[in-house]
CSV table of C-alpha atoms and ligand atoms in Angstrom, one decimal:
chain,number,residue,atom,x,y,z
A,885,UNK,CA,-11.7,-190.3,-44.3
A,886,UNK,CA,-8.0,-189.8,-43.8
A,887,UNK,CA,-7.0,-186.2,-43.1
A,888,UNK,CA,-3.4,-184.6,-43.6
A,889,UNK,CA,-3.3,-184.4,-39.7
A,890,UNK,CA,-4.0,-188.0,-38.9
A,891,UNK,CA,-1.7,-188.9,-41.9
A,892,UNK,CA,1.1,-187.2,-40.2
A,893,UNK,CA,0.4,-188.5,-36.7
A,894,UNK,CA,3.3,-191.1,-36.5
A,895,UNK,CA,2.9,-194.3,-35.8
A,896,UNK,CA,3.9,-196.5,-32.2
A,897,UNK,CA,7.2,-196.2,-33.2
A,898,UNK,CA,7.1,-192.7,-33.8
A,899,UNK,CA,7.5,-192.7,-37.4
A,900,UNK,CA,6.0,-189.8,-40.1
A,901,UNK,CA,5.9,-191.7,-43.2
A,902,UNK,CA,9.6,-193.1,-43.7
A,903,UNK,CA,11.0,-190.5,-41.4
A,904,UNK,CA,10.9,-190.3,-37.3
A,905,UNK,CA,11.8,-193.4,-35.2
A,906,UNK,CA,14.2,-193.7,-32.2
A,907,UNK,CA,17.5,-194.8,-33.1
A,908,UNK,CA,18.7,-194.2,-29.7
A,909,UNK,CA,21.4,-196.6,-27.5
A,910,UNK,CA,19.6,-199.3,-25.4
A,911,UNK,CA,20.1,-197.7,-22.5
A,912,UNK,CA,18.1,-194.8,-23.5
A,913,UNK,CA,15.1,-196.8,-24.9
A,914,UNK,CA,13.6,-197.7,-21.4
A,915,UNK,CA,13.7,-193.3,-20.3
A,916,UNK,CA,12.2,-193.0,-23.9
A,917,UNK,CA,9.3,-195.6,-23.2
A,918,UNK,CA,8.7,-193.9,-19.4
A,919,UNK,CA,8.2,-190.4,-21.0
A,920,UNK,CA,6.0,-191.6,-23.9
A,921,UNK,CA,3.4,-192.9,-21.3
A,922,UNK,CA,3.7,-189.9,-18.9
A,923,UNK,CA,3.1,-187.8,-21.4
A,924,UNK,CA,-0.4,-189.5,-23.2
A,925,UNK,CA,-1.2,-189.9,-19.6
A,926,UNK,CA,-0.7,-185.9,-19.6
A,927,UNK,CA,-2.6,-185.4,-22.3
A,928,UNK,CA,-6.1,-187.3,-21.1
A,929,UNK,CA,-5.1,-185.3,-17.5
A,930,UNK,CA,-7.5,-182.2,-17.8
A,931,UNK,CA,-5.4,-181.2,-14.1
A,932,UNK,CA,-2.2,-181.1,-16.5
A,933,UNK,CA,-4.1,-179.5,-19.1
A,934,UNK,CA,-5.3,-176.6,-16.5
A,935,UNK,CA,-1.7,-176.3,-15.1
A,936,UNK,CA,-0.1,-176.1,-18.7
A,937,UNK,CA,-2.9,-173.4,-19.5
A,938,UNK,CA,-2.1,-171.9,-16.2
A,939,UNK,CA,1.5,-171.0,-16.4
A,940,UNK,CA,1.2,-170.7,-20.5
A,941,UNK,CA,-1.2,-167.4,-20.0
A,942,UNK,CA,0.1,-166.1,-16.1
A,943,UNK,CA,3.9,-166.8,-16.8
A,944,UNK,CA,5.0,-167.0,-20.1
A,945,UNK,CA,1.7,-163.9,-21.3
A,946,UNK,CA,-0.2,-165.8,-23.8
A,947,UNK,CA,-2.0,-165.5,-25.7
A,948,UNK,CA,0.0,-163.7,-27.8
A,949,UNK,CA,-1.8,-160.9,-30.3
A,950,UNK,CA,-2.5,-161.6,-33.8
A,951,UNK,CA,-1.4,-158.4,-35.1
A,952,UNK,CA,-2.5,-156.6,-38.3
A,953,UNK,CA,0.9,-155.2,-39.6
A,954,UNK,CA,-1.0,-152.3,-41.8
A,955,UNK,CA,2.3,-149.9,-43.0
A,956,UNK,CA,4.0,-153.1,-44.1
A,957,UNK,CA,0.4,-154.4,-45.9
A,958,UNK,CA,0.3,-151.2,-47.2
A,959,UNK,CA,4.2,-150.4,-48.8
A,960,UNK,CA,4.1,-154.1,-50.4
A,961,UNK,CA,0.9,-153.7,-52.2
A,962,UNK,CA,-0.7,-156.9,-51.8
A,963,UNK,CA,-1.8,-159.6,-49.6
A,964,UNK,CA,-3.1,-158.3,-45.9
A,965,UNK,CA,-0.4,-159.4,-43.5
A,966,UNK,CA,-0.4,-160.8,-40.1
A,967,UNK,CA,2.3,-161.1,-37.1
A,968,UNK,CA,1.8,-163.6,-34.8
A,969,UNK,CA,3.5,-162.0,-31.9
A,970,UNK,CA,5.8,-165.0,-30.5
A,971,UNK,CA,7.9,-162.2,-29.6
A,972,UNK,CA,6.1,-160.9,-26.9
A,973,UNK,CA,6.1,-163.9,-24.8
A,974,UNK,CA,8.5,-164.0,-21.6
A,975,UNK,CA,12.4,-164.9,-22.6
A,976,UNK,CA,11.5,-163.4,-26.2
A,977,UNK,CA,10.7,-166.4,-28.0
A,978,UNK,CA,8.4,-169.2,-28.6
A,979,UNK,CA,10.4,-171.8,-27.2
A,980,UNK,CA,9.3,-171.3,-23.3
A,981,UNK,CA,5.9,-172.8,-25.1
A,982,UNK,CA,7.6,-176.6,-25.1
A,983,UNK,CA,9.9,-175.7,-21.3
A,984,UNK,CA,6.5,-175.0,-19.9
A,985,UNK,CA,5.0,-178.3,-20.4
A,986,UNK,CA,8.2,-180.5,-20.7
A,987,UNK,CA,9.0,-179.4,-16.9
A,988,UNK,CA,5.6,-180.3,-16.1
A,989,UNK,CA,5.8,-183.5,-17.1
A,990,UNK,CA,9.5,-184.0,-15.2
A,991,UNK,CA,7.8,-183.1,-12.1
A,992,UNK,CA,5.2,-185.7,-12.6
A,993,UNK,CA,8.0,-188.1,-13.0
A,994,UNK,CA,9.7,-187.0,-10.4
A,995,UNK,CA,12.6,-185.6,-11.7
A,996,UNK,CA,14.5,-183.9,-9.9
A,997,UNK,CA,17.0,-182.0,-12.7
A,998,UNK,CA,16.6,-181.0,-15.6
A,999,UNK,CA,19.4,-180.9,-18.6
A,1000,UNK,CA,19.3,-179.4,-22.2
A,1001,UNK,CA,21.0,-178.6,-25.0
A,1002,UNK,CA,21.4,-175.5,-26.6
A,1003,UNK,CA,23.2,-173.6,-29.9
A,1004,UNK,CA,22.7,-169.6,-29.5
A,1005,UNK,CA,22.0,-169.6,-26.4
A,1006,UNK,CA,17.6,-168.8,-26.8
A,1007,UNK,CA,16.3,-172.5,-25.7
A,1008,UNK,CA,19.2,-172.4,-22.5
A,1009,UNK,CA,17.4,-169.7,-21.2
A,1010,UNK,CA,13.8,-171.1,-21.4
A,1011,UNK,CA,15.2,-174.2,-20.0
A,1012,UNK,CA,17.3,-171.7,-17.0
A,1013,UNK,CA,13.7,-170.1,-16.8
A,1014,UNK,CA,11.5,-172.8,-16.0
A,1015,UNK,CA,14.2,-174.8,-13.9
A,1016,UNK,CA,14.6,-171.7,-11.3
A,1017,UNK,CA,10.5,-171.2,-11.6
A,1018,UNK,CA,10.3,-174.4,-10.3
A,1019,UNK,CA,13.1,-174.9,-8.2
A,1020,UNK,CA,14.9,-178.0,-10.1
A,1021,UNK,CA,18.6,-178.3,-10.2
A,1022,UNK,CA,20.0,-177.4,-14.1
A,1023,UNK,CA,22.7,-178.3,-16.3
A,1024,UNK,CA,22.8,-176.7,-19.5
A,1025,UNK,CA,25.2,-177.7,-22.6
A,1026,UNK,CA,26.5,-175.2,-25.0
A,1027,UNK,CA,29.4,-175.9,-27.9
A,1028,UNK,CA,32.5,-173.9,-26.5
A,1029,UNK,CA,32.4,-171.9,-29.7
A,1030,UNK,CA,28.9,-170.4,-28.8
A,1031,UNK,CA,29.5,-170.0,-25.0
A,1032,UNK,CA,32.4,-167.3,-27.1
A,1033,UNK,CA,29.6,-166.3,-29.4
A,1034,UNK,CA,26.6,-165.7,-26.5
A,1035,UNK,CA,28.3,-164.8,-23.4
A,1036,UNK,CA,25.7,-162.6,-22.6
A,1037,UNK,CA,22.8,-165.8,-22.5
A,1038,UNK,CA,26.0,-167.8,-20.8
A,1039,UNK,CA,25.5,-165.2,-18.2
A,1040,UNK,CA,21.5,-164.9,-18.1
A,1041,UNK,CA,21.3,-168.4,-17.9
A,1042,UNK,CA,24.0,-168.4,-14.7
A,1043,UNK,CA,22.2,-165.3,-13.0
A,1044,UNK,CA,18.7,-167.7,-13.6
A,1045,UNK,CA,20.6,-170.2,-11.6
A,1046,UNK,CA,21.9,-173.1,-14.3
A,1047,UNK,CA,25.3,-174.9,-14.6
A,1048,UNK,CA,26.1,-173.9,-17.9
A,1049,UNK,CA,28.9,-176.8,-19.6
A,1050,UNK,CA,30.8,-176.0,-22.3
A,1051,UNK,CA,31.8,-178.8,-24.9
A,1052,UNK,CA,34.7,-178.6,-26.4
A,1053,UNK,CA,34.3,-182.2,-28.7
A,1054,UNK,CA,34.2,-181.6,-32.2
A,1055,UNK,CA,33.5,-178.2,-34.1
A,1056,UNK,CA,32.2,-177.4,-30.5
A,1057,UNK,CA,28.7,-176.3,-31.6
A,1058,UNK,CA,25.3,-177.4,-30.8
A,1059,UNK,CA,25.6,-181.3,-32.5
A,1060,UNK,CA,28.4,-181.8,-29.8
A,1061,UNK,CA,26.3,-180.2,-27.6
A,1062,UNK,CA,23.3,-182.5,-28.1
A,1063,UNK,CA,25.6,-185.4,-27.7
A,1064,UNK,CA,27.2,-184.2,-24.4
A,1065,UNK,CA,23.1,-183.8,-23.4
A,1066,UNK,CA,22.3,-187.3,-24.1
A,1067,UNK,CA,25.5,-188.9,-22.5
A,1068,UNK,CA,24.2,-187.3,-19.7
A,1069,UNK,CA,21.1,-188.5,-19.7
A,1070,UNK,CA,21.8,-192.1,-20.0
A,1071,UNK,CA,23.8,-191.5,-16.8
A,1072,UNK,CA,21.5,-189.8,-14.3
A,1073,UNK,CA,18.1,-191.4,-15.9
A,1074,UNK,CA,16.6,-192.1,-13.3
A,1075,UNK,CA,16.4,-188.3,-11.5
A,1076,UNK,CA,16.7,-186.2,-14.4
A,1077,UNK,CA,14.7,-185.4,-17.8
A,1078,UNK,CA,16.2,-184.1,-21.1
A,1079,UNK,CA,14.4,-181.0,-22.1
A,1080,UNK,CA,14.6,-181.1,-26.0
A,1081,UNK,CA,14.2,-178.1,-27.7
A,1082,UNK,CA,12.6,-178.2,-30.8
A,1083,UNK,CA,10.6,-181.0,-33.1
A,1084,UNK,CA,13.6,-182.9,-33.2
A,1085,UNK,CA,15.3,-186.4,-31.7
A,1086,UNK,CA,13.7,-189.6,-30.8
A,1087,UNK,CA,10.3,-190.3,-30.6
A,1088,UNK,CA,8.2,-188.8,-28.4
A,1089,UNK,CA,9.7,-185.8,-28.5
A,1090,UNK,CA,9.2,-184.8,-32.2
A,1091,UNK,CA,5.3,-185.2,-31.5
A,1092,UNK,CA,5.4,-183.9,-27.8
A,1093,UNK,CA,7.1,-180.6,-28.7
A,1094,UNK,CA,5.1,-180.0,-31.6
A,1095,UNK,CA,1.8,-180.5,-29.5
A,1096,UNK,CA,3.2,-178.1,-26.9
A,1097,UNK,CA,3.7,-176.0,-29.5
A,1098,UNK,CA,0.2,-176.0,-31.5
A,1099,UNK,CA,-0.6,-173.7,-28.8
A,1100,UNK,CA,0.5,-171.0,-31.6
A,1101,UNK,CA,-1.8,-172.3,-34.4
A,1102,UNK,CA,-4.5,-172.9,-32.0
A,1103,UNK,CA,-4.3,-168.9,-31.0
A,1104,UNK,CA,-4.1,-167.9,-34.8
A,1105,UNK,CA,-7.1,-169.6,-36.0
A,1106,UNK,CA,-9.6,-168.7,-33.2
A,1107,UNK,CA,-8.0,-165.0,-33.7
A,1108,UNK,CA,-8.4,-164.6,-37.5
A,1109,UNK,CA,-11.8,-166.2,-37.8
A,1110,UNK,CA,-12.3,-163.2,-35.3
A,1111,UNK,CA,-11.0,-160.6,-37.1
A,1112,UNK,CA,-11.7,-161.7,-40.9
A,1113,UNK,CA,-14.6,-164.3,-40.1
A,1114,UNK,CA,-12.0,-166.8,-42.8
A,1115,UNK,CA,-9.4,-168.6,-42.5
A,1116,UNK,CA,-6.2,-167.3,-44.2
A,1117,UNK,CA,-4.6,-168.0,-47.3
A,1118,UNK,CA,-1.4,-168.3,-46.1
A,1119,UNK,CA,1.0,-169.2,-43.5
A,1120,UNK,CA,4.9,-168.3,-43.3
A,1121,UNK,CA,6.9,-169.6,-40.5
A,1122,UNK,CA,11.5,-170.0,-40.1
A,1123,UNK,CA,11.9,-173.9,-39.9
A,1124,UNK,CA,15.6,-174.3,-37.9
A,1125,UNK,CA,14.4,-177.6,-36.7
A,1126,UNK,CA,11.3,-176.7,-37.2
A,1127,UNK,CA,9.0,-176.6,-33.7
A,1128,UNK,CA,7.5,-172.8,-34.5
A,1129,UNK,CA,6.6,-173.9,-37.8
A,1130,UNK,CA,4.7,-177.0,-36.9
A,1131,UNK,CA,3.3,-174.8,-34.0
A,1132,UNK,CA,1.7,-172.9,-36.2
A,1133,UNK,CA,1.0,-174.8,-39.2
A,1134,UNK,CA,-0.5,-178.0,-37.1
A,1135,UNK,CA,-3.7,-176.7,-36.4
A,1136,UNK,CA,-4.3,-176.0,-40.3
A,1137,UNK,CA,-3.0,-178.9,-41.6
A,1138,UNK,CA,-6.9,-180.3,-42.7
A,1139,UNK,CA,-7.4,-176.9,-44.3
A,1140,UNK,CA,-7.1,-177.6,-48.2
A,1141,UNK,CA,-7.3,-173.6,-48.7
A,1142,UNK,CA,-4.4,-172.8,-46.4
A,1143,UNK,CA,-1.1,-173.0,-48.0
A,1144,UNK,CA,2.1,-173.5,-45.3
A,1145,UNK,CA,5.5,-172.1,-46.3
A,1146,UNK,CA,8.7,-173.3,-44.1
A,1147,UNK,CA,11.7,-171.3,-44.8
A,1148,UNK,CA,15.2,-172.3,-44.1
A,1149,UNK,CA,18.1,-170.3,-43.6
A,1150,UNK,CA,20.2,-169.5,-46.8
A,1151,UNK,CA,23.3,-168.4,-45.5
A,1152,UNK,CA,25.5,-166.9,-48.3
A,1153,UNK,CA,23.7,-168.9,-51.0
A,1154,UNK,CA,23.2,-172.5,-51.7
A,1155,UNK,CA,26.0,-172.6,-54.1
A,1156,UNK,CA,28.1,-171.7,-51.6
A,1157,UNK,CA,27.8,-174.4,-49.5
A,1158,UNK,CA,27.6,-171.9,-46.4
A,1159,UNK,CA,23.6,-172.7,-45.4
A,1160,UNK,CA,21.3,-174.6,-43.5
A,1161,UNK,CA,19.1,-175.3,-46.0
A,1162,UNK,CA,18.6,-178.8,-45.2
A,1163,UNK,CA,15.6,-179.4,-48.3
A,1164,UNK,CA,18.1,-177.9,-50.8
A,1165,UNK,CA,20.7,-180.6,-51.3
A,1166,UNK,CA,20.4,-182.2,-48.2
A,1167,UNK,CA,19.6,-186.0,-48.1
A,1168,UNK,CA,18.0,-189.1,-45.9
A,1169,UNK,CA,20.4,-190.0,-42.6
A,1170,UNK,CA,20.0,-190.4,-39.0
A,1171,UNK,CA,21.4,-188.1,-36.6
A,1172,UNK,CA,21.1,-187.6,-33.2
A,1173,UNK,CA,17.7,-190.0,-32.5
A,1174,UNK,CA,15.6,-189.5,-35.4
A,1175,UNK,CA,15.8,-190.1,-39.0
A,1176,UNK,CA,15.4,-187.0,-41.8
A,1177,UNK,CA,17.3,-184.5,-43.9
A,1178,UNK,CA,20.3,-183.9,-43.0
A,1179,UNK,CA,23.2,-181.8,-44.9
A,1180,UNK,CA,26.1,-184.6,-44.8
A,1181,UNK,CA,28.9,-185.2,-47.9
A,1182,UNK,CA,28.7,-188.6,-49.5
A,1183,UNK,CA,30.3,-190.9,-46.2
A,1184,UNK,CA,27.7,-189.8,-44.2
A,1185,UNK,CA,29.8,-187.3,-42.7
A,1186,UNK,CA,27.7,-184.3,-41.2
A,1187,UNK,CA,29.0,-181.1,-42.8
A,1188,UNK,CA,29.3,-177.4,-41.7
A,1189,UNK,CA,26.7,-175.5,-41.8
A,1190,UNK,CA,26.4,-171.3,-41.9
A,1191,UNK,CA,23.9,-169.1,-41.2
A,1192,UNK,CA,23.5,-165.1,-39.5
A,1193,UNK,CA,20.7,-166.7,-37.0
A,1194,UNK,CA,22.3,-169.5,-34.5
A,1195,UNK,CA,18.4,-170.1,-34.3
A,1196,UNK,CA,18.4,-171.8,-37.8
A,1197,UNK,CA,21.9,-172.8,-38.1
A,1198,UNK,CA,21.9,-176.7,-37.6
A,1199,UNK,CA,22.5,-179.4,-40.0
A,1200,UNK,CA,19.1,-181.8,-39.4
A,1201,UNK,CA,15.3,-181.0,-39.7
A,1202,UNK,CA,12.7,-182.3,-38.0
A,1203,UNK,CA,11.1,-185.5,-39.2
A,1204,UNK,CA,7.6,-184.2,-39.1
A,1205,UNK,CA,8.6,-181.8,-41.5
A,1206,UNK,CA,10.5,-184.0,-44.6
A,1207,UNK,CA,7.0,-186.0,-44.2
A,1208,UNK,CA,5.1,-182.7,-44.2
A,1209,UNK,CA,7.6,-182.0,-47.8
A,1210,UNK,CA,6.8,-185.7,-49.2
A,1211,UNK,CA,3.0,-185.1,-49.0
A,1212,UNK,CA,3.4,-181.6,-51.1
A,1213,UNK,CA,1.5,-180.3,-48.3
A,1214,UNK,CA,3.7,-177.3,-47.0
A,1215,UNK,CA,6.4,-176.4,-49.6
A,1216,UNK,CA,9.6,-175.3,-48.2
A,1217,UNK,CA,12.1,-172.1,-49.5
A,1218,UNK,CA,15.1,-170.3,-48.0
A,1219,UNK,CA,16.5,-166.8,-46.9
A,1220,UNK,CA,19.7,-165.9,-47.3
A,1221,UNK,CA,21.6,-164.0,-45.2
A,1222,UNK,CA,21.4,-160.5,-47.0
A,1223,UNK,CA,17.2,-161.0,-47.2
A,1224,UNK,CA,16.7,-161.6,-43.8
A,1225,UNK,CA,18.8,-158.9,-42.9
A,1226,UNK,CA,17.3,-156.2,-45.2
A,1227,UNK,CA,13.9,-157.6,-43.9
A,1228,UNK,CA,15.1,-157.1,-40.1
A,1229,UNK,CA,15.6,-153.8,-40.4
A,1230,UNK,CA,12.3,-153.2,-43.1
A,1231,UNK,CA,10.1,-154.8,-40.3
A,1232,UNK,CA,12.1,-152.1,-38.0
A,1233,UNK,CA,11.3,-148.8,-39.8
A,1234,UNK,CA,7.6,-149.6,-40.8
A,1235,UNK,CA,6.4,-151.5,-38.0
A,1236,UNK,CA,8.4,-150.6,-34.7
A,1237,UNK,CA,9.1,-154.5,-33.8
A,1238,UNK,CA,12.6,-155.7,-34.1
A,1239,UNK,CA,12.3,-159.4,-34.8
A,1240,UNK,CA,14.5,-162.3,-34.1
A,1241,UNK,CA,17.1,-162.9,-36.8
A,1242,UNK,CA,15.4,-166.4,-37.6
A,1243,UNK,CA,11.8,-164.7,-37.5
A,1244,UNK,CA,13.4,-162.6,-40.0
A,1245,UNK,CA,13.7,-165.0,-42.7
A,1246,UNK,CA,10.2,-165.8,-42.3
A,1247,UNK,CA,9.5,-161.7,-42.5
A,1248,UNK,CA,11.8,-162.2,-45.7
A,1249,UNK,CA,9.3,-165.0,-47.8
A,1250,UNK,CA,6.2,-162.5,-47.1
A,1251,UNK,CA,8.0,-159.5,-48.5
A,1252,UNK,CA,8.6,-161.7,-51.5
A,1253,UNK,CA,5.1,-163.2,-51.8
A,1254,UNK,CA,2.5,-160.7,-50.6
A,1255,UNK,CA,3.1,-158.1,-53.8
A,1256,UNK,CA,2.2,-160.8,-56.0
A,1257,UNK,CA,-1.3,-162.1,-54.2
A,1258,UNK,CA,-4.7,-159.6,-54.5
A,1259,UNK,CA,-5.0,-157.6,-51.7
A,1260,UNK,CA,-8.4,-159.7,-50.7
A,1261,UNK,CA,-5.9,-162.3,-49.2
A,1262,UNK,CA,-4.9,-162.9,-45.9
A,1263,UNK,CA,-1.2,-164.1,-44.8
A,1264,UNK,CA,0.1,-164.8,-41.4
A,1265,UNK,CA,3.6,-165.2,-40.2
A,1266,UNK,CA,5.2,-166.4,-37.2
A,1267,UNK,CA,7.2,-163.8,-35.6
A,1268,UNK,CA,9.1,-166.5,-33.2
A,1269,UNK,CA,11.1,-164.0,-31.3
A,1270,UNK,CA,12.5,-160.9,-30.2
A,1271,UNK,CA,15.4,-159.4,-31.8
A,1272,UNK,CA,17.2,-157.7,-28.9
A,1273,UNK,CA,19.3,-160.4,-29.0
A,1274,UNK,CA,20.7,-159.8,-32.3
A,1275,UNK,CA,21.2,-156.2,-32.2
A,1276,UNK,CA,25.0,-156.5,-31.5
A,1277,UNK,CA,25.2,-159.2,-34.3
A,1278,UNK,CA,23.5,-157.1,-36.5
A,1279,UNK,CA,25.3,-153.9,-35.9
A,1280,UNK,CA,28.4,-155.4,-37.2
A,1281,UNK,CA,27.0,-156.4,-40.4
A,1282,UNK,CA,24.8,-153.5,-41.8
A,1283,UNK,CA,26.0,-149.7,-41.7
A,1284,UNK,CA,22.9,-147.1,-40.6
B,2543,PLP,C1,15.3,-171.4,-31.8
B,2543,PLP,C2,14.5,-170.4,-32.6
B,2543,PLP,C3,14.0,-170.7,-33.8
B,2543,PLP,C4,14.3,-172.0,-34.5
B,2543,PLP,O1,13.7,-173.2,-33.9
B,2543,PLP,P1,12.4,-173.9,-34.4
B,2543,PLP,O2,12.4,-175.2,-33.6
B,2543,PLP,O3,12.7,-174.1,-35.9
B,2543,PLP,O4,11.3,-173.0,-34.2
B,2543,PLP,C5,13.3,-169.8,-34.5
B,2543,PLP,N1,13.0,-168.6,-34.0
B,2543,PLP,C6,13.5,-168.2,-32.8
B,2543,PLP,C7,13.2,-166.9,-32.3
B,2543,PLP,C8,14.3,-169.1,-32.0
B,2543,PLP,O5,14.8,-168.7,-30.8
């Protein structure tokens, strides 16, 4: 019988459904090929397997509690609520998850650098982190805008070692950022690997970051048959391009009983045309590797997109996800701006953890679904990161 997981395993090519693919310059197909077979050879490797394990619970601290959030339970009135606390995790977010076992596999390659992209600054540092852990050389792209924006993780990631480059094509954001990464990539192939950060860009990597990432899911549902002997009802996770979500939601995807809410980021509104909400009046296009939803005007043109958490703020999706959307089996919403920042601060006051900007949003859908469940049900949501970070960025925006 075919499940919704092996239905949204893609195919050789790397394709979910009519999404996925590798639409990538010849030069880069060859690299592409080389780190498909390393990593299935990784996979059947029980030694990589230990070694992932290894430095996913002594380094990065997992696994991460599955924690019962009882005042905020309590002051909404309905569904029982669960964190699951990305946000303890070393650099503050989930993202050191996919570092961990992406610089595993560039060692067995033997690569000797390592490059990424990044937009705010969060998947730089993993990258920085993992690089000076393992002693590999690191070049980190960053949009000139947001090397203004972040200083501070421009700085982390120099003290941890890395070049950081700033790009200065474009609108000087993460897209030019990505494409400075890949240029560099088909020039110094052969002793470096591209350490993608999210569920995103040519195949393998949208289905070798969300494996690294199922660690989440994995944790949740051995943790919550503990605790409530069930399975939840259900599961709320920020999609930016969407690598915590399929983290978590993976594992449940043959679960008929477990419904899966993504939520996007909804800037000032979707009227406004200032969002990221790529499943509200986005369309079909390829960008950067991969074919999906992306927010581009009627030439194809890839338009500008807004949102209060850099996490969330990019114009494409993952392709795993617009499959995921097709098959009605996880629905998808959005947070504006305003929600996720009232929710920042409510997850504050009643619960003593200061989440990530992006988990916010996610923190936002709950407070708008759990009064209207029974209280007999169970919901779990992915707190992907730390808000220390955002602090400064939300100081400036709401008055205490
Ligand atoms: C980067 C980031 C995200 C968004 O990335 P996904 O690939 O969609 O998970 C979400 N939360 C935090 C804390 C992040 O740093």
């Amino acid at each position: 019988m075919s499940s919704v997981a092996s239905t949204t395993t893609p195919d050789a090519q790397g394709h979910f459904g009519p999404y996925g693919g590798r639409f990538v310059p010849e030069t880069l197909v060859h690299p592409l090929q080389e780190l498909e077979e390393e990593y299935l050879r990784s996979q059947d490797d029980p030694e990589f397997q230990r070694e992932f394990q290894y430095y996913l619970r002594e380094f990065c601290g997992r696994p991460t509690p599955l924690y019962f959030a009882e005042r905020l339970t309590k002051e909404l009135n309905g569904a029982k609520i669960y964190l699951k606390r990305e946000d303890l995790l070393h650099t503050g977010a989930h993202k050191i998850n996919n570092c961990i076992g992406q610089i595993l596999l560039a060692k067995r390659m033997g690569k000797t650098r390592i490059i990424a992209e990044t937009g705010a600054g969060q998947h730089g540092v993993a990258t920085a982190t993992v690089a000076a852990m393992f002693g590999l050389k690191c070049v980190i792209y960053m949009g000139a805008v947001d090397c203004d924006r972040q200083a501070l993780n421009v700085y982390r990631m120099k003290m941890l070692g890395a070049d950081v480059v700033p790009v200065t094509a474009g609108q000087k954001t993460l897209k030019e950022a990505i494409n400075e990464a890949m240029r560099d990539w088909v020039t110094n192939v052969r002793t470096t690997h591209y350490i993608l950060g999210t569920v995103y860009g040519a195949h393998p990597y949208p289905v070798m970051v969300r494996n690294f990432q199922r660690i989440i899911g994995d944790e949740a549902r051995r943790q919550i048959l503990e605790k409530e002997e069930r399975l939840p009802d259900l599961l709320i996770a920020c999609v930016g391009g969407g690598s915590n979500a399929m983290g978590l939601f993976y594992p449940f995807l043959n679960d008929s009983s477990v419904r899966m809410v993504g939520v996007e980021a909804g800037g000032e509104g979707i009227i406004s045309g200032k969002h990221a909400a790529r499943f509200q009046g986005g369309s079909l296009g390829v960008l950067q590797g991969t074919r999906s939803f992306l927010l581009q005007d009627e030439d194809g043109q890839i338009q500008l997109t807004h949102s209060v958490s850099a996490g969330l703020d990019y114009a494409a999706v993952g392709p795993e996800h617009a499959w995921l959307r097709d098959l009605k089996r996880v629905e998808y919403s959005y947070a504006t701006d305003e929600e996720a920042l009232h929710a920042f601060i409510r997850l504050a006051r009643l619960e003593g953890i200061i989440p990530a900007l992006e988990s916010a949003h996610a923190v936002a859908e709950v407070i708008k679904r759990a009064p209207e469940l029974p209280t007999d049900r169970l919901i779990i949501v992915n707190l992907s990161g730390r808000g220390d970070k955002d602090v400064e960025q939300v100081a400036g925006k709401v008055k205490l």
